[in-house]
């Protein structure tokens, strides 16, 4: 094991964390403002990836595909909000879980209907192909660094949006008192649709970015969705800051765990079993971390003050 | 027992589930017997969940963990019995169903105790997500642990034995599952009507009041969660023997979702809700699957419509509103 290899894995972890943040930010925003638990968020991630792959194949440009993914995911989110989600705000969590579970079935099967069962492929844009030399002598793919940068940029943009703009002010007001901002004349129904579409666009963006390093296929959103849930539970549901720290914690823990634990196990057990035991523990590691955090702080690391 | 509308519907459901495989057997259609067995087992699993979810208001999104643990208990014991490799202390598995059931109930209950003890510290949406996460933890463990098939799952070469019964005969196996289902439903009814059940329902309706009269909601809920997990684990063992196969898919979060779906389709908290829901679900699956390859899409659509517009589920339609809820 070398330092360079560890650095590479650390960067992979951060990259995973940044993507998780894009998912988790939408989820936590939607929960914070509307009190809604949305399982179909992973489907919007998938919509983004499919839109990007299709449009990129059609026009030959990844960048047009990326814009298309934002539009497609935001549009899908807005439509779903207007038709279905809107009716769920004053229902209990059980109804929300079920209705959005039903939406997953429809989105997954619908996508398979439109695009077939074979995965689509999305090429990394020429501008971002190639690798960058890391200190220590190894090379790291430029595209993954670009993902980290894009994620950081979006995180900053989101922060500015929420803390510095009128829309952000309304979102924050919606988080602390829904009835009051309605009474003050804010069109709350439109605000909800906008927040939902914003969350959807973030998920679609993440899907498109990740689509270029994995295959674009039905069901790709589900593992990410569950990780994003772990992130917002760790961070405190409704907290964007919690989502950011939680996402980085989960991303790095998961990646480094898979890398280090099998090696760590070598100190205790023979090599044949070390890989097996280390791998098994590593695949459960983030859930163990989550259980420990919730056992100590049942409302996550940064619980919203008012809830 | 009074002959209310609900009791009548329940009786028809129970007899209907018995009549289908008997008729199928007479007509020489074993496929329908298997379908009915599936209904009975899924209904048992959902009855377990209904205790936590319907009566206790604990929305567990992780009951697939218990279902799968029950399944793996059956699979692992049978595999060791077949190969003769000792499992521990020279004990090399068994092919006796009743031992397998005890182990499945104990293991699921034990894991339920651990998961419940941590998860019940939270509530609401946190509880939903933490139970989901624990189930995923078990799922990934099963996928990445190669000793029992990992991702590929584990086959049970010969269905396990029950004294005096030829379990490979489909109708016989159905009857075993049917009797256990009825016992499970009876247990549910007894618990719900007991002082413990009253406390559990009270804790769902108003936690503070329950605490004020000197009952700790946490303990009540934990007990209910463990019993719930154990029942679902028992159903998992039956399910493994029905398919003669266990795989991580029994542990997947889709399974947890399906179990909740069964309860909602049938009617939350109702005694025969899980059976009504399971029958409806398997019938949908079968009928839609025959009509279109895209049946999951329409299943999703139907489910969505039920959640949005038909609250109370099938029993709500057939037997009227629940009298206490």
XYZ file of C-alpha atoms in Angstrom:
632
model
C 0.000 0.000 0.000
C 1.313 3.343 -0.969
C 0.351 6.856 -0.059
C -0.540 7.548 -3.677
C -3.020 4.686 -3.771
C -4.586 5.892 -0.535
C -4.865 9.397 -1.973
C -6.566 8.016 -5.061
C -9.087 6.156 -2.923
C -9.664 9.243 -0.815
C -10.470 11.228 -3.954
C -12.854 8.472 -5.073
C -14.534 8.730 -1.710
C -14.888 12.484 -1.992
C -16.274 12.102 -5.512
C -18.897 9.633 -4.254
C -19.658 11.989 -1.384
C -20.170 14.942 -3.704
C -22.598 12.985 -5.868
C -24.442 11.793 -2.769
C -24.711 15.387 -1.645
C -26.527 16.351 -4.841
C -29.064 13.608 -4.170
C -29.287 14.220 -0.450
C -29.658 17.999 -0.802
C -32.842 17.554 -2.835
C -34.236 14.938 -0.480
C -33.537 16.952 2.620
C -34.869 20.171 1.063
C -38.108 18.451 0.070
C -38.445 16.955 3.512
C -37.553 20.172 5.260
C -39.972 22.380 3.341
C -42.863 20.045 2.544
C -42.416 17.341 5.196
C -42.450 14.743 2.431
C -40.428 11.562 2.232
C -39.767 10.902 -1.434
C -38.589 7.424 -2.421
C -38.939 8.296 -6.098
C -35.936 10.627 -5.884
C -33.746 7.844 -7.283
C -36.023 7.666 -10.304
C -35.340 11.337 -11.049
C -31.622 10.547 -10.891
C -32.282 7.832 -13.482
C -34.339 10.212 -15.635
C -31.400 12.633 -15.667
C -28.961 9.935 -16.730
C -31.219 8.619 -19.501
C -31.962 12.113 -20.796
C -28.263 12.940 -20.896
C -27.287 9.671 -22.607
C -30.066 9.939 -25.195
C -29.518 13.578 -26.062
C -25.728 13.170 -26.072
C -26.012 10.248 -28.482
C -28.404 12.258 -30.623
C -26.518 15.549 -30.784
C -23.018 14.216 -30.197
C -22.457 16.654 -27.353
C -22.232 15.702 -23.699
C -22.833 19.312 -22.700
C -26.173 19.564 -24.479
C -27.019 16.236 -22.848
C -26.160 17.662 -19.438
C -28.485 20.614 -19.985
C -31.160 18.200 -21.215
C -30.774 16.131 -18.064
C -31.449 19.182 -15.904
C -34.502 20.114 -17.924
C -35.861 16.574 -18.142
C -35.435 15.846 -14.441
C -36.879 19.214 -13.385
C -39.829 18.743 -15.750
C -40.439 15.180 -14.552
C -40.236 16.440 -10.976
C -42.680 19.288 -11.607
C -45.185 17.008 -13.343
C -44.996 14.389 -10.608
C -45.446 17.098 -7.997
C -48.486 18.570 -9.721
C -50.188 15.235 -10.403
C -49.305 13.098 -7.391
C -47.061 14.532 -4.705
C -49.277 17.559 -4.056
C -51.981 15.239 -2.687
C -49.564 13.671 -0.202
C -48.407 16.657 1.854
C -51.034 16.296 4.549
C -50.934 12.498 4.566
C -48.866 10.478 7.024
C -45.419 9.145 6.157
C -46.772 5.685 5.455
C -48.940 6.934 2.584
C -46.019 8.965 1.251
C -43.712 5.944 1.327
C -46.261 3.822 -0.505
C -47.233 6.335 -3.136
C -43.624 7.126 -3.972
C -42.803 3.398 -3.939
C -45.558 3.003 -6.533
C -43.956 5.829 -8.517
C -40.641 3.924 -8.542
C -42.361 0.891 -10.049
C -43.936 3.092 -12.711
C -40.755 5.024 -13.495
C -38.585 1.894 -13.696
C -40.978 -0.081 -15.834
C -41.831 2.967 -17.933
C -38.153 3.599 -18.639
C -37.658 -0.049 -19.573
C -40.648 0.310 -21.868
C -39.173 3.322 -23.642
C -35.498 2.378 -23.745
C -35.434 -1.416 -23.487
C -33.545 -3.482 -20.941
C -30.052 -2.892 -22.281
C -27.936 -0.259 -20.564
C -27.036 2.897 -22.471
C -23.513 4.256 -22.549
C -22.429 7.806 -22.141
C -18.933 8.920 -23.113
C -16.872 11.327 -21.082
C -16.663 14.619 -23.022
C -13.325 15.085 -24.873
C -12.524 18.178 -22.832
C -12.465 16.136 -19.629
C -10.810 12.961 -20.889
C -7.342 12.084 -19.748
C -5.688 12.026 -16.381
C -3.941 14.325 -13.961
C -0.717 13.409 -12.175
C -1.116 13.219 -8.429
C 1.712 13.848 -5.970
C 3.281 10.419 -5.468
C 3.334 9.493 -9.097
C -0.075 7.986 -9.874
C -2.553 9.440 -12.287
C -6.134 10.313 -11.530
C -8.928 10.658 -14.105
C -9.647 14.297 -14.894
C -13.361 13.608 -15.185
C -13.645 12.489 -11.577
C -11.883 15.656 -10.449
C -14.346 17.604 -12.581
C -17.227 15.867 -10.800
C -15.796 16.941 -7.458
C -15.425 20.504 -8.712
C -18.923 20.571 -10.196
C -20.385 19.210 -6.975
C -18.541 21.788 -4.900
C -19.775 24.517 -7.239
C -23.367 23.331 -6.964
C -23.069 23.123 -3.185
C -21.847 26.724 -3.126
C -24.560 27.817 -5.542
C -27.204 26.138 -3.412
C -25.849 27.869 -0.340
C -26.017 31.253 -2.103
C -29.507 30.486 -3.426
C -30.852 29.635 -0.021
C -29.097 32.283 2.024
C -29.013 35.223 -0.411
C -32.040 35.186 -2.721
C -35.738 35.856 -2.318
C -36.574 32.297 -3.332
C -34.134 31.045 -0.722
C -35.731 33.236 1.895
C -39.130 31.752 1.067
C -37.695 28.247 1.253
C -36.239 28.961 4.678
C -39.509 30.507 5.771
C -41.347 27.460 4.473
C -39.123 25.253 6.571
C -39.893 27.096 9.758
C -43.582 27.913 9.356
C -45.685 26.826 6.413
C -48.993 28.353 7.467
C -47.431 31.694 8.274
C -45.809 32.295 4.899
C -49.041 31.230 3.222
C -50.874 33.787 5.341
C -48.307 36.430 4.361
C -49.288 36.045 0.737
C -46.621 33.722 -0.656
C -48.065 31.352 -3.220
C -47.146 28.236 -1.326
C -48.332 25.756 -3.939
C -46.024 27.222 -6.559
C -43.188 27.357 -4.039
C -43.626 23.635 -3.367
C -43.551 22.818 -7.058
C -40.412 24.916 -7.506
C -38.639 23.264 -4.560
C -39.576 19.813 -5.827
C -38.361 20.631 -9.343
C -35.137 22.062 -7.915
C -34.496 18.871 -5.944
C -35.306 16.834 -9.040
C -32.886 18.864 -11.164
C -30.086 18.269 -8.633
C -30.799 14.520 -8.740
C -30.910 14.555 -12.544
C -27.612 16.423 -12.678
C -26.005 13.832 -10.413
C -27.401 11.032 -12.568
C -26.012 12.572 -15.753
C -22.553 13.143 -14.253
C -22.337 9.604 -12.865
C -23.817 8.172 -16.073
C -20.536 8.860 -17.862
C -18.530 6.642 -15.494
C -21.116 3.910 -14.963
C -23.640 2.398 -17.315
C -26.995 4.107 -17.626
C -29.618 1.530 -16.719
C -32.970 0.987 -15.072
C -32.636 0.681 -11.309
C -29.395 2.716 -11.180
C -31.029 5.190 -8.823
C -31.938 2.771 -6.072
C -28.559 2.095 -4.440
C -27.833 5.829 -4.566
C -31.239 6.634 -3.103
C -30.657 4.419 -0.101
C -27.177 5.871 0.453
C -28.714 9.331 0.224
C -31.214 8.349 2.911
C -28.357 7.244 5.128
C -26.714 10.612 4.465
C -29.712 12.711 5.459
C -30.423 10.570 8.504
C -26.826 11.010 9.662
C -26.835 14.712 8.861
C -30.243 15.454 10.380
C -33.274 15.488 8.108
C -33.914 18.965 6.753
C -30.383 20.263 7.186
C -28.388 21.113 4.051
C -25.197 21.500 6.057
C -25.840 18.090 7.594
C -26.398 16.657 4.126
C -23.037 17.984 2.933
C -21.060 16.671 5.890
C -23.039 13.433 5.961
C -22.447 12.869 2.243
C -18.694 13.345 2.549
C -18.610 11.136 5.646
C -20.553 8.360 3.917
C -18.624 8.637 0.643
C -15.212 8.548 2.256
C -16.129 5.913 4.874
C -17.561 3.580 2.252
C -14.674 3.900 -0.187
C -11.883 3.829 2.370
C -13.572 0.959 4.224
C -13.607 -1.188 1.114
C -9.960 -0.286 0.503
C -8.544 -0.531 4.022
C -10.563 -3.141 5.884
C -9.394 -6.197 3.890
C -5.815 -5.005 4.502
C -6.508 -4.386 8.158
C -7.939 -7.881 8.530
C -4.643 -9.314 7.289
C -3.201 -8.457 10.681
C -5.622 -10.817 12.397
C -6.618 -13.636 10.069
C -5.105 -15.587 7.144
C -5.203 -13.844 3.738
C -7.933 -16.038 2.245
C -10.372 -15.026 4.961
C -9.130 -11.473 5.356
C -10.570 -10.419 2.008
C -13.883 -12.082 2.745
C -14.354 -10.767 6.274
C -12.954 -7.337 5.433
C -15.179 -7.094 2.373
C -18.273 -8.145 4.272
C -17.674 -5.646 7.071
C -16.804 -2.923 4.574
C -20.093 -3.367 2.734
C -21.957 -2.816 6.011
C -19.675 -0.127 7.388
C -21.744 2.966 6.625
C -24.825 1.360 8.136
C -22.827 0.570 11.262
C -21.642 4.188 11.376
C -25.221 5.353 10.967
C -26.476 3.069 13.733
C -23.782 4.348 16.100
C -24.541 7.987 15.301
C -28.276 7.501 15.746
C -27.764 5.572 18.970
C -25.934 8.628 20.328
C -27.878 11.385 18.552
C -31.297 10.041 17.467
C -32.035 13.106 15.325
C -28.769 13.148 13.429
C -25.725 15.384 13.694
C -27.435 18.665 12.786
C -31.114 18.398 13.668
C -33.139 21.423 12.490
C -33.862 23.517 15.554
C -37.587 23.977 15.066
C -38.745 20.459 14.186
C -67.772 -14.187 18.091
C -70.455 -12.008 16.571
C -71.384 -12.426 12.953
C -70.566 -8.888 11.933
C -69.942 -7.901 8.344
C -66.194 -7.945 8.934
C -66.254 -11.412 10.492
C -68.281 -12.692 7.568
C -65.807 -11.250 5.059
C -62.935 -12.728 7.080
C -64.580 -16.148 7.095
C -65.119 -16.004 3.344
C -61.474 -14.990 2.819
C -60.194 -17.844 4.979
C -62.436 -20.440 3.349
C -61.731 -19.013 -0.105
C -57.998 -19.460 0.384
C -58.645 -23.069 1.379
C -61.077 -23.720 -1.483
C -58.756 -22.592 -4.307
C -56.031 -25.228 -3.828
C -58.578 -27.962 -3.040
C -60.353 -27.204 -6.311
C -57.035 -26.893 -8.153
C -55.996 -30.261 -6.754
C -59.239 -31.875 -7.896
C -58.768 -30.387 -11.360
C -55.111 -31.370 -11.531
C -53.731 -27.794 -11.645
C -50.842 -27.785 -9.142
C -49.742 -24.309 -10.279
C -52.690 -22.711 -8.511
C -51.827 -24.606 -5.335
C -48.378 -23.000 -5.392
C -49.998 -19.619 -5.980
C -52.284 -20.121 -2.968
C -49.307 -21.227 -0.854
C -47.543 -18.011 -1.829
C -50.597 -16.042 -0.715
C -50.659 -17.849 2.639
C -46.955 -17.253 3.293
C -46.958 -13.603 2.225
C -50.063 -13.061 4.335
C -48.247 -14.528 7.348
C -45.240 -12.265 6.770
C -47.509 -9.246 6.452
C -49.487 -10.285 9.546
C -46.205 -10.105 11.432
C -45.518 -6.642 10.061
C -49.128 -5.604 10.705
C -48.565 -6.048 14.417
C -45.811 -3.420 14.386
C -47.185 -1.230 11.618
C -50.940 -1.505 11.898
C -51.411 -1.908 15.641
C -48.287 -0.203 16.952
C -47.967 2.465 14.264
C -44.299 1.543 13.774
C -43.673 1.953 10.048
C -40.860 -0.540 9.599
C -39.356 -0.359 6.131
C -36.947 -3.170 6.957
C -39.008 -6.271 7.555
C -37.393 -7.951 4.573
C -34.436 -8.458 6.914
C -36.509 -10.762 9.120
C -38.154 -12.450 6.168
C -34.745 -13.168 4.667
C -33.195 -14.255 7.963
C -35.983 -16.821 8.339
C -35.314 -17.926 4.780
C -31.589 -18.240 5.328
C -32.190 -20.151 8.584
C -34.054 -22.764 6.536
C -31.502 -22.704 3.712
C -28.398 -22.919 5.888
C -29.734 -25.670 8.172
C -30.825 -27.711 5.154
C -27.510 -27.160 3.349
C -25.503 -28.367 6.345
C -27.794 -31.330 6.776
C -27.275 -32.231 3.132
C -23.500 -31.827 3.077
C -22.901 -33.150 6.597
C -20.525 -30.284 7.448
C -20.950 -29.331 11.074
C -22.486 -25.904 11.655
C -21.255 -25.542 15.244
C -20.402 -27.921 18.094
C -20.786 -30.889 15.792
C -24.402 -29.995 15.000
C -24.750 -30.413 11.270
C -28.088 -28.823 10.421
C -31.434 -30.487 10.115
C -34.136 -31.160 7.595
C -36.924 -31.156 10.172
C -39.231 -28.218 9.523
C -40.285 -27.719 13.117
C -36.661 -27.293 14.260
C -36.061 -24.944 11.350
C -39.119 -22.909 12.325
C -37.909 -22.584 15.909
C -34.484 -21.454 14.703
C -36.023 -19.024 12.199
C -38.285 -17.505 14.850
C -35.422 -17.268 17.343
C -32.962 -15.727 14.889
C -35.454 -13.236 13.462
C -36.587 -12.354 16.979
C -33.024 -11.871 18.152
C -32.077 -9.648 15.226
C -35.400 -7.864 15.714
C -34.425 -7.196 19.309
C -31.123 -5.604 18.279
C -32.574 -3.594 15.382
C -35.629 -2.607 17.411
C -33.617 -1.577 20.464
C -31.659 0.949 18.383
C -34.364 1.981 15.911
C -37.080 2.599 18.493
C -34.999 5.370 20.004
C -36.063 7.315 16.927
C -39.527 7.924 15.562
C -41.380 9.091 12.476
C -39.384 9.384 9.316
C -36.130 8.550 11.115
C -37.604 5.221 12.150
C -38.615 4.428 8.575
C -35.139 5.157 7.300
C -33.147 3.487 10.052
C -35.099 0.245 9.673
C -34.490 0.470 5.938
C -30.788 0.969 6.554
C -30.536 -1.999 8.910
C -32.237 -4.211 6.356
C -29.758 -3.015 3.737
C -26.953 -3.886 6.124
C -28.210 -7.473 6.352
C -28.742 -7.506 2.583
C -25.186 -6.436 1.795
C -23.842 -8.893 4.320
C -25.685 -11.724 2.543
C -24.440 -10.507 -0.840
C -20.816 -10.209 0.165
C -20.504 -13.307 2.389
C -19.601 -16.104 -0.028
C -20.032 -19.115 2.281
C -23.769 -19.455 1.582
C -23.949 -18.549 -2.069
C -23.493 -14.775 -1.769
C -25.306 -13.012 -4.548
C -26.329 -16.268 -6.250
C -28.339 -17.542 -3.305
C -28.634 -20.991 -1.866
C -30.713 -23.900 -3.123
C -32.567 -26.320 -0.885
C -32.241 -29.529 -2.878
C -35.071 -31.439 -1.202
C -37.907 -29.734 0.638
C -37.505 -30.190 4.385
C -39.490 -32.822 6.277
C -42.436 -32.661 8.615
C -43.279 -35.787 10.657
C -46.063 -37.788 9.042
C -46.518 -35.494 6.026
C -45.204 -35.819 2.478
C -44.101 -32.204 2.138
C -43.244 -32.483 -1.555
C -46.947 -32.919 -2.374
C -48.049 -29.345 -3.150
C -51.400 -29.633 -1.389
C -49.770 -30.973 1.776
C -47.321 -28.127 1.894
C -50.123 -25.653 1.322
C -52.031 -27.104 4.261
C -49.000 -26.761 6.527
C -48.641 -23.096 5.552
C -52.392 -22.524 5.829
C -52.552 -23.885 9.372
C -49.563 -21.760 10.385
C -51.168 -18.704 8.809
C -54.374 -19.267 10.782
C -52.341 -19.719 13.967
C -50.447 -16.519 13.158
C -53.672 -14.601 12.616
C -55.057 -16.046 15.856
C -51.932 -14.931 17.699
C -52.350 -11.462 16.198
C -55.976 -11.358 17.371
C -55.082 -12.515 20.879
C -52.277 -9.965 21.187
C -54.400 -7.141 19.838
C -57.218 -7.912 22.266
C -54.898 -8.282 25.274
C -53.899 -5.644 27.817
C -50.543 -5.518 26.044
C -52.306 -4.875 22.726
C -54.361 -2.103 24.298
C -51.183 -0.468 25.594
C -49.545 -0.814 22.178
C -52.469 0.872 20.436
C -52.588 3.542 23.091
C -48.872 4.205 22.573
C -49.577 4.738 18.893
C -52.412 7.153 19.596
C -50.853 9.138 22.389
C -47.407 8.344 23.679
C -47.435 10.915 26.462
C -50.635 9.633 28.043
C -49.329 6.074 28.037
C -46.179 7.217 29.771
C -48.240 9.232 32.248
C -50.198 6.193 33.428
C -46.921 4.448 34.146
C -46.341 2.298 31.069
C -43.080 2.696 29.190
C -43.956 2.991 25.474
C -40.418 1.918 24.510
C -40.715 -1.495 26.155
C -44.181 -2.137 24.760
C -43.032 -1.207 21.285
C -39.860 -3.236 21.494
C -41.799 -6.325 22.552
C -44.249 -5.833 19.693
C -41.384 -5.293 17.245
C -39.682 -8.529 18.313
C -42.882 -10.591 18.013
C -43.522 -8.947 14.659
C -40.015 -9.797 13.445
C -40.323 -13.396 14.644
C -43.611 -13.962 12.796
C -42.183 -12.514 9.600
C -39.085 -14.706 10.066
C -41.269 -17.797 10.331
C -42.938 -16.820 7.064
C -39.474 -16.455 5.519
C -38.576 -20.029 6.450
C -41.808 -21.261 4.845
C -41.123 -19.165 1.759
C -37.641 -20.652 1.374
C -39.084 -24.148 1.546
C -41.795 -23.273 -0.963
C -39.274 -22.072 -3.544
C -36.554 -24.431 -2.305
C -34.278 -21.453 -2.788
C -33.076 -18.472 -0.751
C -31.279 -15.469 -2.154
C -30.505 -11.922 -1.081
C -33.601 -10.800 -3.016
C -35.649 -11.961 -0.012
C -33.717 -9.343 1.969
C -33.971 -6.536 -0.557
C -35.805 -3.303 0.158
C -38.306 -4.137 -2.559
C -39.441 -6.994 -0.346
C -39.898 -4.609 2.594
C -41.924 -2.348 0.331
C -44.037 -5.247 -0.891
C -44.894 -6.301 2.655
C -46.128 -2.797 3.435
C -48.047 -2.787 0.163
C -49.849 -6.001 1.149
C -51.037 -4.446 4.385
C -52.231 -1.241 2.765
C -53.967 -3.066 -0.085
C -55.830 -5.182 2.451
C -56.505 -2.562 5.102
C -54.071 -1.323 7.756
C -54.417 -2.844 11.224
C -57.264 -5.148 10.177
C -57.118 -8.768 11.305
C -57.483 -10.230 7.817
C -56.035 -7.214 6.006
C -52.749 -8.977 5.188
C -54.571 -12.008 3.778
C -56.877 -9.836 1.673
C -53.882 -7.801 0.510
C -51.734 -10.839 -0.293
C -54.548 -12.493 -2.237
C -55.160 -9.296 -4.177
C -51.455 -8.741 -4.809
C -50.741 -12.257 -6.054
C -53.888 -12.152 -8.186
C -52.778 -8.807 -9.688
C -49.308 -10.126 -10.295
C -50.674 -13.222 -11.992
C -53.462 -11.555 -13.988
C -51.416 -8.536 -15.090
C -48.371 -10.721 -15.739
C -50.529 -12.764 -18.117
C -51.780 -9.668 -19.925
C -48.654 -7.602 -20.298
C -44.925 -7.853 -19.790
C -45.106 -4.379 -18.256
C -47.264 -5.493 -15.338
C -45.095 -3.707 -12.787
C -46.057 -0.393 -14.335
C -49.742 -1.122 -13.897
C -49.178 -2.548 -10.448
C -47.559 0.764 -9.543
C -50.474 2.662 -11.035
C -53.079 0.613 -9.159
C -51.131 0.987 -5.949
C -50.877 4.730 -6.442
C -54.621 4.993 -7.019
C -55.338 2.902 -3.922
C -53.118 5.138 -1.771
C -54.534 8.361 -3.199
C -58.207 7.518 -3.451
C -59.132 4.237 -1.726
C -57.879 4.572 1.813
C -58.831 1.603 3.956
C -57.875 -0.988 1.365
C -59.896 -3.969 0.201
C -61.368 -4.682 3.621
C -62.356 -1.053 3.907
C -64.431 -1.554 0.745
C -65.802 -5.004 1.606
C -66.332 -4.754 5.328
C -66.770 -1.047 5.979
C -64.628 1.158 8.165
C -62.618 -0.361 10.971
C -64.535 0.050 14.213
C -61.517 1.026 16.181
C -58.530 2.474 14.547
